[in-house]
PDB file of C-alpha atoms in Angstrom:
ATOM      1  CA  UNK A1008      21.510  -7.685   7.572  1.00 75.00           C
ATOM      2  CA  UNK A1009      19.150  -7.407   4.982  1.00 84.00           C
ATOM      3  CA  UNK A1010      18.174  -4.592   2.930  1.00 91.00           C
ATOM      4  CA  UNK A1011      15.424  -2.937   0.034  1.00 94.00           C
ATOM      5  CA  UNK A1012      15.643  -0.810  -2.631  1.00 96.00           C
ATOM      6  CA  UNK A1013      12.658   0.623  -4.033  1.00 96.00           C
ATOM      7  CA  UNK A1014      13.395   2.416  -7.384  1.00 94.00           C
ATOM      8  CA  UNK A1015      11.892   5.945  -7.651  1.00 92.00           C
ATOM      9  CA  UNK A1016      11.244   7.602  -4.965  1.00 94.00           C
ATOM     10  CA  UNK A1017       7.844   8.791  -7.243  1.00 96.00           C
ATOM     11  CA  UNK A1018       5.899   7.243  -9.541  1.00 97.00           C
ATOM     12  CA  UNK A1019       3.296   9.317 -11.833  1.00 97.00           C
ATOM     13  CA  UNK A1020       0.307   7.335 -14.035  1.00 97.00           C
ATOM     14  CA  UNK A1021      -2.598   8.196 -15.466  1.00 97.00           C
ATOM     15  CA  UNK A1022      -6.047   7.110 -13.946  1.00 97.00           C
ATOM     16  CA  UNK A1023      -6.854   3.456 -15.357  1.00 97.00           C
ATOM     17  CA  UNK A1024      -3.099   2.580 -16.247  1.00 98.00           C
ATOM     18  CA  UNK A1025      -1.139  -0.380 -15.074  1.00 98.00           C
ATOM     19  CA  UNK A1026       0.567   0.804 -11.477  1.00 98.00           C
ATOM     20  CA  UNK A1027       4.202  -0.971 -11.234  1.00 98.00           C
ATOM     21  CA  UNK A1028       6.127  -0.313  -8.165  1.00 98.00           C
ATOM     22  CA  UNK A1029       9.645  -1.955  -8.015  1.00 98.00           C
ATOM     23  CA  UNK A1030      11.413  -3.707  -5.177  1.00 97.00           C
ATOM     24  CA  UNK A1031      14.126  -5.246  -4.593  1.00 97.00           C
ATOM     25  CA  UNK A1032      16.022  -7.048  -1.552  1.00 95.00           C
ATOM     26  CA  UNK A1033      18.895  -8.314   0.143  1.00 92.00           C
ATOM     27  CA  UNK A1034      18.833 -10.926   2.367  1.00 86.00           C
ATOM     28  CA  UNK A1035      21.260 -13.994   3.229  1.00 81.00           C
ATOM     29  CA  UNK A1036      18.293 -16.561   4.070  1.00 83.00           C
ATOM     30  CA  UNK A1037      15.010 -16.890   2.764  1.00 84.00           C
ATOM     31  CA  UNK A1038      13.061 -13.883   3.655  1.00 89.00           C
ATOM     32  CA  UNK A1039       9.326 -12.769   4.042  1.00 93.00           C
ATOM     33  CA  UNK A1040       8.414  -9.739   2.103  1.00 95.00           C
ATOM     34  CA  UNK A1041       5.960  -6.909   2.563  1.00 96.00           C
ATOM     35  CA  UNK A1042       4.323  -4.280   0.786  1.00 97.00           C
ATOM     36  CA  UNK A1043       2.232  -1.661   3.129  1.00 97.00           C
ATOM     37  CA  UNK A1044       0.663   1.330   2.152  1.00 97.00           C
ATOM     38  CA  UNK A1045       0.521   5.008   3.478  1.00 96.00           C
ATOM     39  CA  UNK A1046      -1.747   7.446   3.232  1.00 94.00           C
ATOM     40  CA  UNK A1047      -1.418  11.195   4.689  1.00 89.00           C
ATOM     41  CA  UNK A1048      -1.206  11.546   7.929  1.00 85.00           C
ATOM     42  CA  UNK A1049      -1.769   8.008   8.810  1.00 89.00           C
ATOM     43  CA  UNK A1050       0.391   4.870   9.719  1.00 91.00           C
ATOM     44  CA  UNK A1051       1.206   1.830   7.573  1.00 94.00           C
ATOM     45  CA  UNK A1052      -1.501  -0.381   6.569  1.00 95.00           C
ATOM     46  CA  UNK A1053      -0.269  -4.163   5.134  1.00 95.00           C
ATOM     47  CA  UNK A1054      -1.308  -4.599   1.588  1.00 96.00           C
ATOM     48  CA  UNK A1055      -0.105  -7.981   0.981  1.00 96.00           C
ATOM     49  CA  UNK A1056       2.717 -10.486   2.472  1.00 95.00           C
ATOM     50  CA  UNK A1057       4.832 -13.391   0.788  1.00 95.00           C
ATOM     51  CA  UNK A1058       6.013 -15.779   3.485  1.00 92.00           C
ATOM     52  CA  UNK A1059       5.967 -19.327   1.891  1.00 88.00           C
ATOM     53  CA  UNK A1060       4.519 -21.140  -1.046  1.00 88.00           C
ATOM     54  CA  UNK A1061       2.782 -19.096  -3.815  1.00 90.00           C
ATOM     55  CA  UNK A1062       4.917 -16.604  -5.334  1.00 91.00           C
ATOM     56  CA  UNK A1063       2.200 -14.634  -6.886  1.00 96.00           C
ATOM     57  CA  UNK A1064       0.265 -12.875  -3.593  1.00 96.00           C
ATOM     58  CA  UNK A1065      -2.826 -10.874  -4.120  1.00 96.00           C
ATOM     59  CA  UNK A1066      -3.500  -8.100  -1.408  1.00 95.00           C
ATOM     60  CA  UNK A1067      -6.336  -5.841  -0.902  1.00 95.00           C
ATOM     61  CA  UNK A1068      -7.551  -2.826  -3.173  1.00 93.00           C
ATOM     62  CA  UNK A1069      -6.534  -5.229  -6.168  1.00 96.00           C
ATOM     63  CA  UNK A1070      -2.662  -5.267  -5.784  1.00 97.00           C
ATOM     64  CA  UNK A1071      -0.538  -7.905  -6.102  1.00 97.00           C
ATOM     65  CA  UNK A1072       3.031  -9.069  -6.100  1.00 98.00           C
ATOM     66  CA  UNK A1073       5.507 -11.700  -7.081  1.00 96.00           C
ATOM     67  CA  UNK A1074       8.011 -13.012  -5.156  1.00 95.00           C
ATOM     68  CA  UNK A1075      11.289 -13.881  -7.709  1.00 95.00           C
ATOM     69  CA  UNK A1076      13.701 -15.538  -6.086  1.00 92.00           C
ATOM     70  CA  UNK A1077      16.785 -15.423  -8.871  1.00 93.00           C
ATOM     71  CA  UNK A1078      16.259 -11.892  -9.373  1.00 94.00           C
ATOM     72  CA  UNK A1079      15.502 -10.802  -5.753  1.00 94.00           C
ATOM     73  CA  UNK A1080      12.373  -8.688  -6.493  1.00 96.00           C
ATOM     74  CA  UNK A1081       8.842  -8.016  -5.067  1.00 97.00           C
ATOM     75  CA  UNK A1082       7.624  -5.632  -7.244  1.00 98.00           C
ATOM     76  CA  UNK A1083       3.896  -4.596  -6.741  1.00 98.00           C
ATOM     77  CA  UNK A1084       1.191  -3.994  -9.573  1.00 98.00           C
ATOM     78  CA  UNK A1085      -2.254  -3.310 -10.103  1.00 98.00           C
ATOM     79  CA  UNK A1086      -3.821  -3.796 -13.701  1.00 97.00           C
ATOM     80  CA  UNK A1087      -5.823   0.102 -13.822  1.00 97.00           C
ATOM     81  CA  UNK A1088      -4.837   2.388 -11.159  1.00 97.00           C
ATOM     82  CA  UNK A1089      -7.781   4.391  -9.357  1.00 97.00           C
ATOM     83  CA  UNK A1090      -7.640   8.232  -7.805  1.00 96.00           C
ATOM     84  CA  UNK A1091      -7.630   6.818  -4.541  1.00 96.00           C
ATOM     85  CA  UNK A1092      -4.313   4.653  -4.731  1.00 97.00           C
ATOM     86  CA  UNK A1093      -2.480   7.769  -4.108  1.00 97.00           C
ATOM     87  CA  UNK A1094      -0.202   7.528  -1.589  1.00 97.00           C
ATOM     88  CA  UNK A1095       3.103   6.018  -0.695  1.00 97.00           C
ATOM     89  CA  UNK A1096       4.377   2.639  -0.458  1.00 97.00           C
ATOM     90  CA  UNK A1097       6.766   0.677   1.339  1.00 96.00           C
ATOM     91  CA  UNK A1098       8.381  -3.161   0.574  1.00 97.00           C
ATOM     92  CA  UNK A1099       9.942  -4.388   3.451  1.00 95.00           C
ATOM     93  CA  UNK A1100      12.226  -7.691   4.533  1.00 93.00           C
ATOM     94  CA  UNK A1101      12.126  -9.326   7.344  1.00 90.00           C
ATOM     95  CA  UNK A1102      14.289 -12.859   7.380  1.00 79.00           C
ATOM     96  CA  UNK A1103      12.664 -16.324   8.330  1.00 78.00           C
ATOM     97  CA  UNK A1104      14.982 -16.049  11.916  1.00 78.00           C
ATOM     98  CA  UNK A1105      15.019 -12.340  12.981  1.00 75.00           C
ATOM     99  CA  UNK A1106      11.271 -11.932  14.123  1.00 73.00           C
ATOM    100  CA  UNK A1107      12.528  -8.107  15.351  1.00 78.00           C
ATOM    101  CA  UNK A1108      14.376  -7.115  12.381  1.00 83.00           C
ATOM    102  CA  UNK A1109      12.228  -5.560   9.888  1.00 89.00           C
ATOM    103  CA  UNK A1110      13.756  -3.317   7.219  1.00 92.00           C
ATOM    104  CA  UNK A1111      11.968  -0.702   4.784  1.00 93.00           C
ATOM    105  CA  UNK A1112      12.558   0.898   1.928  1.00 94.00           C
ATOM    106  CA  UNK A1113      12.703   4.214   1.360  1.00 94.00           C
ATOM    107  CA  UNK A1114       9.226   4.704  -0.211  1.00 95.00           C
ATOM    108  CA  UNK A1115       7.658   5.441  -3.379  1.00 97.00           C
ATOM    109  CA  UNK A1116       4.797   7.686  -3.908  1.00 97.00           C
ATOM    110  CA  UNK A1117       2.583   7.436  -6.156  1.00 97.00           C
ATOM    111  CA  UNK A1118       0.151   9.873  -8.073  1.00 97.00           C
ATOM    112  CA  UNK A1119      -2.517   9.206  -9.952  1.00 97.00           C
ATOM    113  CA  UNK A1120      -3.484  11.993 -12.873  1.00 97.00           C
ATOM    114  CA  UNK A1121      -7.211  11.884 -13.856  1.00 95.00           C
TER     115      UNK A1121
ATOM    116  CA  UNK B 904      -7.276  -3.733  12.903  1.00 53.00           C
ATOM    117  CA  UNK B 905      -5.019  -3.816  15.514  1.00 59.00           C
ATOM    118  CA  UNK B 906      -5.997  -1.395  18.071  1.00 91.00           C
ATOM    119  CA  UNK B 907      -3.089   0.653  18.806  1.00 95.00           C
ATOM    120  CA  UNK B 908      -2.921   4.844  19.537  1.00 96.00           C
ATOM    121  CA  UNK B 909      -0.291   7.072  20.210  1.00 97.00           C
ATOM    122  CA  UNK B 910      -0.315  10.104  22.723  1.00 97.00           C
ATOM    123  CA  UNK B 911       0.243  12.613  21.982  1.00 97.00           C
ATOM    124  CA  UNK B 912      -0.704  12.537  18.569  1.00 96.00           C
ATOM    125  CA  UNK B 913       1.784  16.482  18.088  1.00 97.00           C
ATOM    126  CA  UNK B 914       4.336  18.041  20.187  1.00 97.00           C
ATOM    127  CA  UNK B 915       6.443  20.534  20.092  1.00 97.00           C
ATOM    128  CA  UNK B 916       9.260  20.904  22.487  1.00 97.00           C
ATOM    129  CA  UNK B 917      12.173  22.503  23.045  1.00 97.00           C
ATOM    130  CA  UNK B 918      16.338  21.363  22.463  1.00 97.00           C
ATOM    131  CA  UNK B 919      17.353  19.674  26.044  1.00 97.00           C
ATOM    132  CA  UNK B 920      14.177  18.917  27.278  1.00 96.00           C
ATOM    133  CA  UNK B 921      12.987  15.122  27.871  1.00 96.00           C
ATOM    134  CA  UNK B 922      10.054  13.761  26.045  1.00 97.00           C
ATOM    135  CA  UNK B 923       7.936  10.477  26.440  1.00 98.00           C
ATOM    136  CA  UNK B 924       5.596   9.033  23.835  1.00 98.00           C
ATOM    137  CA  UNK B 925       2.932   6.457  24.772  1.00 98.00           C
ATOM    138  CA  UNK B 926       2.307   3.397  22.942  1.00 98.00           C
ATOM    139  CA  UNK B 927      -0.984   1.706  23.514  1.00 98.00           C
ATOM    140  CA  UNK B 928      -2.751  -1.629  22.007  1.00 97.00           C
ATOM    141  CA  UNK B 929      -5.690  -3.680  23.142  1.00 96.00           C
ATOM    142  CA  UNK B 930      -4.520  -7.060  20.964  1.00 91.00           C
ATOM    143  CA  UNK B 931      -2.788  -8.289  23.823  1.00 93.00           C
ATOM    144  CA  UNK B 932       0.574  -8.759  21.090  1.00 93.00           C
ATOM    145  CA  UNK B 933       3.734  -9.442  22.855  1.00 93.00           C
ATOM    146  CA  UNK B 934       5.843  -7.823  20.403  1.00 94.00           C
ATOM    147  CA  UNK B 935       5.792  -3.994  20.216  1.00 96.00           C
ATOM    148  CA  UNK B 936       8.347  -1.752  18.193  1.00 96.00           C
ATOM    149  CA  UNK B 937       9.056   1.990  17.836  1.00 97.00           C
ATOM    150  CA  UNK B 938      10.534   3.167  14.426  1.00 97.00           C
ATOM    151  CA  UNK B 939      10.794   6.761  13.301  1.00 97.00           C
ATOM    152  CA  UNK B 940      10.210   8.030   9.567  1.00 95.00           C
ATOM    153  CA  UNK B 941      12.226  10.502   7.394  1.00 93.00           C
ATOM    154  CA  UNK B 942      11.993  11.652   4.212  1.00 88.00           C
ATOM    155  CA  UNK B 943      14.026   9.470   2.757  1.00 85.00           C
ATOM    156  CA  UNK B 944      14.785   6.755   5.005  1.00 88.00           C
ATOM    157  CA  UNK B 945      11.363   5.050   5.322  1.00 89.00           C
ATOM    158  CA  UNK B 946      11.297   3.870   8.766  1.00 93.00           C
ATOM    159  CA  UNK B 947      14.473   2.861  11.173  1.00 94.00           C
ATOM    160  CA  UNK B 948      13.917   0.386  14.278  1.00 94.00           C
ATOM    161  CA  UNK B 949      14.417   2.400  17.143  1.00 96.00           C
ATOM    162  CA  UNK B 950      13.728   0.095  20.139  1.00 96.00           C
ATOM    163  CA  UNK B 951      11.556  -2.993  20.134  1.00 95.00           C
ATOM    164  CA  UNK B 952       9.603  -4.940  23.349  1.00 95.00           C
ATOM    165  CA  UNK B 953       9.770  -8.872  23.167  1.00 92.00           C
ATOM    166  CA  UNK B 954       7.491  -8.822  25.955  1.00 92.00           C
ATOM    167  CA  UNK B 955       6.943  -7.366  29.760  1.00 94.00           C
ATOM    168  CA  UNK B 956      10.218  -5.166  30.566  1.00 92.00           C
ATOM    169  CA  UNK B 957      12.344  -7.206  27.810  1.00 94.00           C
ATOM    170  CA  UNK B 958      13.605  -4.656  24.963  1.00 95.00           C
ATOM    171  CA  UNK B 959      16.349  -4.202  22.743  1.00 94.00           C
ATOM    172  CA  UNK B 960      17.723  -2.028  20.438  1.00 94.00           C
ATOM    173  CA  UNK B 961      17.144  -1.274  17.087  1.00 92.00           C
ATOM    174  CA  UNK B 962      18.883   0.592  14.239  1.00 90.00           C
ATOM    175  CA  UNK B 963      18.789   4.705  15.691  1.00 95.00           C
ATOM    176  CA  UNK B 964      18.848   3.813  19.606  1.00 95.00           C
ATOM    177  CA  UNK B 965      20.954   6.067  20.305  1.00 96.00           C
ATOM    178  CA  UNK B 966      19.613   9.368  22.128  1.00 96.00           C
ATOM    179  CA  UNK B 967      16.249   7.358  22.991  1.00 97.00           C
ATOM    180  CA  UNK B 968      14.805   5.027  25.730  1.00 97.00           C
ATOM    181  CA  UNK B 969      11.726   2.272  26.433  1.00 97.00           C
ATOM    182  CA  UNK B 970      10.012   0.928  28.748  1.00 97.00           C
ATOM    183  CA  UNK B 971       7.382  -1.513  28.956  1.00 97.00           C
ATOM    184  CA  UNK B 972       5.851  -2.711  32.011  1.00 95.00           C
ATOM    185  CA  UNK B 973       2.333  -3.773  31.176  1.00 96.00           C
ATOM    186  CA  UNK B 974       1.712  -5.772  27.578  1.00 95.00           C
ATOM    187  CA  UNK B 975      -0.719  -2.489  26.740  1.00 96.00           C
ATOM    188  CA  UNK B 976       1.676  -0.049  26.813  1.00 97.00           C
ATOM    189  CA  UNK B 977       5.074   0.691  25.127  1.00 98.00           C
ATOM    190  CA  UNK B 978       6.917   4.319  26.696  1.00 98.00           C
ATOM    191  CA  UNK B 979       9.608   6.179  24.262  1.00 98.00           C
ATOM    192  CA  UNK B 980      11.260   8.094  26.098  1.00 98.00           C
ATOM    193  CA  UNK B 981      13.848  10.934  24.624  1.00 97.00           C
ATOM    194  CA  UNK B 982      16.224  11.698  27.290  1.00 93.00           C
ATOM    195  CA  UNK B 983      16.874  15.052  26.050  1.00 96.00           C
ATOM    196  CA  UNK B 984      15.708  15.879  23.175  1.00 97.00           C
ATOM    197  CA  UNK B 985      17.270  17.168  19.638  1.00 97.00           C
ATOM    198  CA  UNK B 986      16.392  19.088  16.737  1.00 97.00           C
ATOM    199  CA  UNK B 987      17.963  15.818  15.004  1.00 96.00           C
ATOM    200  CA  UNK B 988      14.991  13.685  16.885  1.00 97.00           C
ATOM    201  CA  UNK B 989      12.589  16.027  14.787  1.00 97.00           C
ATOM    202  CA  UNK B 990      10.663  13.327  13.057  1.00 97.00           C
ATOM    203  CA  UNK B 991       7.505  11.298  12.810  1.00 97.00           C
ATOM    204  CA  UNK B 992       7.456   8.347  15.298  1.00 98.00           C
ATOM    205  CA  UNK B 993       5.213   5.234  15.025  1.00 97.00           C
ATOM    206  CA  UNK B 994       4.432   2.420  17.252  1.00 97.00           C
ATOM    207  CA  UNK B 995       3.600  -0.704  15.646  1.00 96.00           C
ATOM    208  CA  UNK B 996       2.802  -4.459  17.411  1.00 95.00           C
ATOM    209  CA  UNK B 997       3.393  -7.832  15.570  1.00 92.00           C
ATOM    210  CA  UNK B 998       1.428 -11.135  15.375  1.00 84.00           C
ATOM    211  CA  UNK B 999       2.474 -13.725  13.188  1.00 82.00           C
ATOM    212  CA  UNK B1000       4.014 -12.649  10.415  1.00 83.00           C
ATOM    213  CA  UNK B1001       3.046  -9.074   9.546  1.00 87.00           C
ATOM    214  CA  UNK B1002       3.075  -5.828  11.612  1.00 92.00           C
ATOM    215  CA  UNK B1003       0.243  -3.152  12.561  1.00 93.00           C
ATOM    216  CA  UNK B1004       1.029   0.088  13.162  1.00 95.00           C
ATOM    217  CA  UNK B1005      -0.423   3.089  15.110  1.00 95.00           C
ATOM    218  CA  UNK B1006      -1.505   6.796  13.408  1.00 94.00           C
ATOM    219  CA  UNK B1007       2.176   8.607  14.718  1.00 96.00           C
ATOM    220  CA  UNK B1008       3.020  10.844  16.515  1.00 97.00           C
ATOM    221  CA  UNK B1009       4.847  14.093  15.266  1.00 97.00           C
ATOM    222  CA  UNK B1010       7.555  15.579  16.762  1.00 98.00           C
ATOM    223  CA  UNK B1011       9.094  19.038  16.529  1.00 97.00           C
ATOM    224  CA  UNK B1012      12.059  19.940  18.492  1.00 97.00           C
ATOM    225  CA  UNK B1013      12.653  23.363  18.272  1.00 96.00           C
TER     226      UNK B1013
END
């Protein structure tokens, strides 16, 4: 089955600094990748999505991601981080065959010092 | 948005006692899931819905139920409940490719 590993379970930056949140993933066939985004008390809302083609995906709020294939990553960025991208953040896998098998990573969560 | 809630959206209850938490969604998505979330863990599959009364199980099923007899609604049902089943539960439904999930529910078993 497949797998992610998000490293650091929190991530600190200042206000207006490059946000880099790491992912990486296991999977035996090609997978689709996710990054969603949680903020308290609320569910998951879907930042951005690799499935096919581009490897560079841009999402909402001005994140984006990179799908690399020979080093099994998805990490997420954002060129100047803003107050209100605190919160947590999830990559997850789900392979091109298993539509029910979604896996998550643990979380990061990120805070953002003025 | 998807439109999906959860009912109720807090409970507490106590050790032995069966639970049941409501999935609803008005996108008229045939696949429905229930995961729970711990510190941790991020969030583990607990049952899923491939349509009207077809589910399977996910990661955690153990200790937990479904059951899904319209396309609105997804039941999780905790046949009697644990202070291990203390967690955060969400409901999410799935077109396409990506997943859209409901506000939670939280849990306390006491």
């Amino acid at each position: 089955a497949q797998s992610v590993t998000q490293l650091g379970s929190h991530v600190s930056v200042s206000e207006g600094a490059l946000v880099l949140l790491r992912c990486n993933y296991s999977s035996s066939v090609p997978p689709y990748l996710f990054w969603y985004v949680q903020y308290p008390n609320q569910g998951l809302q879907l930042l951005l999505k690799y499935t096919t083609g581009a490897t560079l995906v841009k999402g909402i709020n001005g994140f984006e991601a990179e799908f690399k294939k020979s080093e099994t990553s998805f990490h997420l960025t954002k060129p100047s981080a803003h107050m209100s991208d605190a919160a947590e953040y999830f990559c997850a896998v789900r392979d091109t065959y298993n539509n029910n098998d979604m896996r998550f990573g643990a979380g990061t969560r990120l805070t953002v010092k003025p | 948005d998807a439109g999906i809630t959860q009912s109720p959206r807090h409970k507490v209850t106590e050790t032995g006692t069966p639970v049941t938490l409501r999935c609803h969604q008005t996108e008229n998505h045939r696949y429905m899931y229930w995961y729970r979330q711990d510190p941790g863990h991020g969030l583990r599959l607990i049952h899923y819905s491939y349509g009207v009364k077809d589910t399977d199980k996910g990661e955690v099923s153990d200790g937990y139920s479904v059951s899904r007899s319209k396309t609105e609604d997804f039941l999780l049902t905790l046949e009697s409940a644990t202070s291990s089943q203390t967690s955060v539960y969400f409901c999410a439904t799935q077109n396409h490719y990506e997943q859209y999930f409901g506000p939670g529910t939280r849990l306390t078993v006491t």
